Each structure stands twice: as C-alpha cells, then as structure tokens.
Amino acid sequence: LIPKLGKPEGRPDSYRPLCLLSTVGKLFEQLLVGRLQEELEKTNALSDNQFGFRPGRSTVDAVDMVIKLVRRAVGGGRQYREIPAVVLLDVKNAFNSASWQKILQRLKAIGVSPYLRRMIQAYLGERTLDLGNGMRRQ
C-alpha cells in the first residue's frame, strides 16, 4: 500500500493499493477490451455521446460537442433562446465501487455474447488484496 499525501496514517482510505499484474494478465485484459469494444461498436450499444474508452474519440471531441451545443442554445433569436446547463460528476472511487454483478447483467442486456461475458466474469472473479501482514481481502 502506498500512503496518500496529507492523509492520516491510521485510516484505510489513506492508502492506495499497488497492483501488480502479470504480463500474461495484461495481454489477456487487452484482448478482452478489444473484443468487448468490437461487440459494442458492432451492435451500436454505445451512445454517440460517449467519448471515453472509444477508439477515435477523445475528451477534446467531447468538449467540442458541448461548446457547439451551448452556442446553438444561446445563439438562437431572442424568442427561441435556451439556457444551457452542464453537469459534471466525479464519482469517488468509481471503479472500485462498481458492482461486477450489475455490470455483467448490463452486458447481457445489451447483447454481449455469452462467451465474452463468461470470459469477463472469470477474469474479474475472485480477486483478492493481499495486505502483506497475513490479511487478505476479496
């Protein structure tokens, strides 16, 4: 565990885990990501408004889209002018808080193949955190 700067030492949330993945694990993860992206793009399961984790799209594209929407909203004639609002969310510890079961249910709902869902489930299942003092956490 790596201590976070400026955080009290006695609290569990004052530390970041150091995750060591094997080279084989990293390669397998990249294969899963590639196959999942292929299936999601092929079935049009992702919104056109999603820019993160998509090939050929970036945060610059997302910001550009927001700017265009705001300009269009405020640029109409006085009678048709709209008031734009932007909501940005930063979910604390989002990745570690996500329910793998709900993610797998959603993958099924959007039509990801059973084979790929089983591979993802096997990869994510039974992960543990070894605290180095004889304690383990799943």
PDB file of C-alpha atoms in Angstrom:
ATOM      1  CA  LEU A   1       0.000   0.000   0.000  1.00  0.00           C
ATOM      2  CA  ILE A   2       1.196   3.498  -0.827  1.00  0.00           C
ATOM      3  CA  PRO A   3       0.280   6.308   1.604  1.00  0.00           C
ATOM      4  CA  LYS A   4      -1.678   9.258   0.157  1.00  0.00           C
ATOM      5  CA  LEU A   5      -0.069  12.619   0.825  1.00  0.00           C
ATOM      6  CA  GLY A   6      -1.713  14.697   3.540  1.00  0.00           C
ATOM      7  CA  LYS A   7      -3.947  11.878   4.807  1.00  0.00           C
ATOM      8  CA  PRO A   8      -3.900  10.496   8.380  1.00  0.00           C
ATOM      9  CA  GLU A   9      -1.912   7.265   8.722  1.00  0.00           C
ATOM     10  CA  GLY A  10      -4.416   5.208  10.722  1.00  0.00           C
ATOM     11  CA  ARG A  11      -7.253   5.245   8.185  1.00  0.00           C
ATOM     12  CA  PRO A  12      -7.663   2.583   5.465  1.00  0.00           C
ATOM     13  CA  ASP A  13      -8.696   5.197   2.866  1.00  0.00           C
ATOM     14  CA  SER A  14      -5.368   6.967   3.410  1.00  0.00           C
ATOM     15  CA  TYR A  15      -3.587   4.377   1.261  1.00  0.00           C
ATOM     16  CA  ARG A  16      -3.560   3.374  -2.401  1.00  0.00           C
ATOM     17  CA  PRO A  17      -3.075  -0.269  -3.334  1.00  0.00           C
ATOM     18  CA  LEU A  18      -0.107  -1.157  -5.506  1.00  0.00           C
ATOM     19  CA  CYS A  19      -1.481  -3.514  -8.147  1.00  0.00           C
ATOM     20  CA  LEU A  20       0.950  -5.832  -9.853  1.00  0.00           C
ATOM     21  CA  LEU A  21      -0.471  -7.635 -12.867  1.00  0.00           C
ATOM     22  CA  SER A  22       1.442 -10.286 -14.722  1.00  0.00           C
ATOM     23  CA  THR A  23       2.377  -9.691 -18.351  1.00  0.00           C
ATOM     24  CA  VAL A  24       0.029 -12.504 -19.364  1.00  0.00           C
ATOM     25  CA  GLY A  25      -2.761 -10.866 -17.338  1.00  0.00           C
ATOM     26  CA  LYS A  26      -2.165  -7.523 -19.060  1.00  0.00           C
ATOM     27  CA  LEU A  27      -2.241  -9.158 -22.505  1.00  0.00           C
ATOM     28  CA  PHE A  28      -5.430 -11.037 -21.663  1.00  0.00           C
ATOM     29  CA  GLU A  29      -7.020  -7.809 -20.408  1.00  0.00           C
ATOM     30  CA  GLN A  30      -6.170  -6.053 -23.685  1.00  0.00           C
ATOM     31  CA  LEU A  31      -7.699  -8.935 -25.661  1.00  0.00           C
ATOM     32  CA  LEU A  32     -10.896  -8.711 -23.601  1.00  0.00           C
ATOM     33  CA  VAL A  33     -11.088  -4.934 -24.060  1.00  0.00           C
ATOM     34  CA  GLY A  34     -10.579  -5.259 -27.818  1.00  0.00           C
ATOM     35  CA  ARG A  35     -13.259  -7.915 -28.198  1.00  0.00           C
ATOM     36  CA  LEU A  36     -15.694  -6.022 -25.990  1.00  0.00           C
ATOM     37  CA  GLN A  37     -15.162  -2.805 -27.963  1.00  0.00           C
ATOM     38  CA  GLU A  38     -15.751  -4.712 -31.219  1.00  0.00           C
ATOM     39  CA  GLU A  39     -19.034  -6.171 -29.978  1.00  0.00           C
ATOM     40  CA  LEU A  40     -20.270  -2.871 -28.545  1.00  0.00           C
ATOM     41  CA  GLU A  41     -19.462  -0.960 -31.733  1.00  0.00           C
ATOM     42  CA  LYS A  42     -20.948  -3.689 -33.955  1.00  0.00           C
ATOM     43  CA  THR A  43     -24.264  -3.704 -32.070  1.00  0.00           C
ATOM     44  CA  ASN A  44     -24.397   0.094 -31.624  1.00  0.00           C
ATOM     45  CA  ALA A  45     -24.752  -0.461 -27.873  1.00  0.00           C
ATOM     46  CA  LEU A  46     -22.935   2.772 -27.007  1.00  0.00           C
ATOM     47  CA  SER A  47     -24.407   6.248 -27.212  1.00  0.00           C
ATOM     48  CA  ASP A  48     -22.950   8.645 -29.760  1.00  0.00           C
ATOM     49  CA  ASN A  49     -22.465  10.961 -26.781  1.00  0.00           C
ATOM     50  CA  GLN A  50     -19.985   8.596 -25.114  1.00  0.00           C
ATOM     51  CA  PHE A  51     -16.408   9.581 -25.817  1.00  0.00           C
ATOM     52  CA  GLY A  52     -14.416   7.781 -23.113  1.00  0.00           C
ATOM     53  CA  PHE A  53     -12.721   4.477 -23.920  1.00  0.00           C
ATOM     54  CA  ARG A  54     -13.707   4.589 -27.583  1.00  0.00           C
ATOM     55  CA  PRO A  55     -11.261   4.456 -30.479  1.00  0.00           C
ATOM     56  CA  GLY A  56     -11.087   7.667 -32.493  1.00  0.00           C
ATOM     57  CA  ARG A  57     -12.785   9.761 -29.798  1.00  0.00           C
ATOM     58  CA  SER A  58     -11.261  11.942 -27.127  1.00  0.00           C
ATOM     59  CA  THR A  59     -12.076  14.434 -24.404  1.00  0.00           C
ATOM     60  CA  VAL A  60     -11.311  17.168 -26.938  1.00  0.00           C
ATOM     61  CA  ASP A  61     -14.193  15.843 -29.072  1.00  0.00           C
ATOM     62  CA  ALA A  62     -16.487  15.830 -26.028  1.00  0.00           C
ATOM     63  CA  VAL A  63     -15.591  19.423 -25.112  1.00  0.00           C
ATOM     64  CA  ASP A  64     -16.066  20.491 -28.732  1.00  0.00           C
ATOM     65  CA  MET A  65     -19.546  18.956 -28.754  1.00  0.00           C
ATOM     66  CA  VAL A  66     -20.502  20.766 -25.522  1.00  0.00           C
ATOM     67  CA  ILE A  67     -19.279  24.098 -26.930  1.00  0.00           C
ATOM     68  CA  LYS A  68     -21.331  23.586 -30.105  1.00  0.00           C
ATOM     69  CA  LEU A  69     -24.458  22.716 -28.104  1.00  0.00           C
ATOM     70  CA  VAL A  70     -24.057  25.797 -25.890  1.00  0.00           C
ATOM     71  CA  ARG A  71     -23.507  28.068 -28.893  1.00  0.00           C
ATOM     72  CA  ARG A  72     -26.588  26.666 -30.597  1.00  0.00           C
ATOM     73  CA  ALA A  73     -28.686  27.085 -27.427  1.00  0.00           C
ATOM     74  CA  VAL A  74     -27.723  30.716 -26.824  1.00  0.00           C
ATOM     75  CA  GLY A  75     -27.333  31.699 -30.469  1.00  0.00           C
ATOM     76  CA  GLY A  76     -30.975  31.486 -31.499  1.00  0.00           C
ATOM     77  CA  GLY A  77     -33.117  34.560 -31.858  1.00  0.00           C
ATOM     78  CA  ARG A  78     -34.325  36.235 -28.687  1.00  0.00           C
ATOM     79  CA  GLN A  79     -37.649  34.410 -28.885  1.00  0.00           C
ATOM     80  CA  TYR A  80     -36.024  30.944 -29.129  1.00  0.00           C
ATOM     81  CA  ARG A  81     -33.050  31.375 -26.809  1.00  0.00           C
ATOM     82  CA  GLU A  82     -32.464  28.488 -24.383  1.00  0.00           C
ATOM     83  CA  ILE A  83     -30.486  28.379 -21.155  1.00  0.00           C
ATOM     84  CA  PRO A  84     -27.804  25.688 -21.354  1.00  0.00           C
ATOM     85  CA  ALA A  85     -26.651  23.749 -18.290  1.00  0.00           C
ATOM     86  CA  VAL A  86     -23.703  21.412 -17.936  1.00  0.00           C
ATOM     87  CA  VAL A  87     -23.493  18.852 -15.134  1.00  0.00           C
ATOM     88  CA  LEU A  88     -20.152  17.197 -14.410  1.00  0.00           C
ATOM     89  CA  LEU A  89     -19.918  14.281 -11.994  1.00  0.00           C
ATOM     90  CA  ASP A  90     -16.855  12.805 -10.363  1.00  0.00           C
ATOM     91  CA  VAL A  91     -17.828   9.614  -8.572  1.00  0.00           C
ATOM     92  CA  LYS A  92     -15.459   8.925  -5.692  1.00  0.00           C
ATOM     93  CA  ASN A  93     -13.703   5.584  -6.060  1.00  0.00           C
ATOM     94  CA  ALA A  94     -15.983   4.736  -9.006  1.00  0.00           C
ATOM     95  CA  PHE A  95     -14.004   1.797 -10.383  1.00  0.00           C
ATOM     96  CA  ASN A  96     -13.667   0.002  -7.049  1.00  0.00           C
ATOM     97  CA  SER A  97     -17.283   0.759  -6.107  1.00  0.00           C
ATOM     98  CA  ALA A  98     -18.815  -0.711  -9.252  1.00  0.00           C
ATOM     99  CA  SER A  99     -20.842  -3.894  -8.835  1.00  0.00           C
ATOM    100  CA  TRP A 100     -19.382  -6.545 -11.154  1.00  0.00           C
ATOM    101  CA  GLN A 101     -22.685  -8.419 -10.994  1.00  0.00           C
ATOM    102  CA  LYS A 102     -24.607  -5.378 -12.286  1.00  0.00           C
ATOM    103  CA  ILE A 103     -22.010  -4.775 -14.977  1.00  0.00           C
ATOM    104  CA  LEU A 104     -22.371  -8.377 -16.161  1.00  0.00           C
ATOM    105  CA  GLN A 105     -26.180  -8.049 -16.120  1.00  0.00           C
ATOM    106  CA  ARG A 106     -25.926  -4.901 -18.239  1.00  0.00           C
ATOM    107  CA  LEU A 107     -23.563  -6.597 -20.699  1.00  0.00           C
ATOM    108  CA  LYS A 108     -26.163  -9.352 -21.105  1.00  0.00           C
ATOM    109  CA  ALA A 109     -28.978  -6.804 -21.558  1.00  0.00           C
ATOM    110  CA  ILE A 110     -27.151  -5.019 -24.387  1.00  0.00           C
ATOM    111  CA  GLY A 111     -26.417  -8.257 -26.208  1.00  0.00           C
ATOM    112  CA  VAL A 112     -22.771  -9.040 -25.438  1.00  0.00           C
ATOM    113  CA  SER A 113     -22.135 -12.672 -26.376  1.00  0.00           C
ATOM    114  CA  PRO A 114     -22.347 -15.291 -23.601  1.00  0.00           C
ATOM    115  CA  TYR A 115     -18.784 -16.422 -24.385  1.00  0.00           C
ATOM    116  CA  LEU A 116     -17.338 -12.937 -23.820  1.00  0.00           C
ATOM    117  CA  ARG A 117     -19.437 -12.394 -20.677  1.00  0.00           C
ATOM    118  CA  ARG A 118     -18.100 -15.660 -19.209  1.00  0.00           C
ATOM    119  CA  MET A 119     -14.530 -14.610 -20.022  1.00  0.00           C
ATOM    120  CA  ILE A 120     -15.030 -11.235 -18.336  1.00  0.00           C
ATOM    121  CA  GLN A 121     -16.686 -12.857 -15.326  1.00  0.00           C
ATOM    122  CA  ALA A 122     -13.814 -15.321 -14.945  1.00  0.00           C
ATOM    123  CA  TYR A 123     -11.261 -12.519 -15.236  1.00  0.00           C
ATOM    124  CA  LEU A 124     -12.958 -10.302 -12.645  1.00  0.00           C
ATOM    125  CA  GLY A 125     -13.972 -13.044 -10.232  1.00  0.00           C
ATOM    126  CA  GLU A 126     -12.243 -13.976  -7.005  1.00  0.00           C
ATOM    127  CA  ARG A 127      -9.847 -11.045  -6.897  1.00  0.00           C
ATOM    128  CA  THR A 128      -8.058 -10.534  -3.613  1.00  0.00           C
ATOM    129  CA  LEU A 129      -5.974  -7.851  -1.973  1.00  0.00           C
ATOM    130  CA  ASP A 130      -3.005  -9.182  -0.008  1.00  0.00           C
ATOM    131  CA  LEU A 131      -2.194  -6.652   2.709  1.00  0.00           C
ATOM    132  CA  GLY A 132       1.198  -8.203   3.385  1.00  0.00           C
ATOM    133  CA  ASN A 133       0.502  -8.740   7.088  1.00  0.00           C
ATOM    134  CA  GLY A 134      -1.252 -12.065   6.671  1.00  0.00           C
ATOM    135  CA  MET A 135      -4.587 -10.412   5.939  1.00  0.00           C
ATOM    136  CA  ARG A 136      -6.479 -10.859   2.670  1.00  0.00           C
ATOM    137  CA  ARG A 137      -9.497  -9.025   1.358  1.00  0.00           C
ATOM    138  CA  GLN A 138     -11.743 -10.008  -1.567  1.00  0.00           C
TER     139      GLN A 138
END
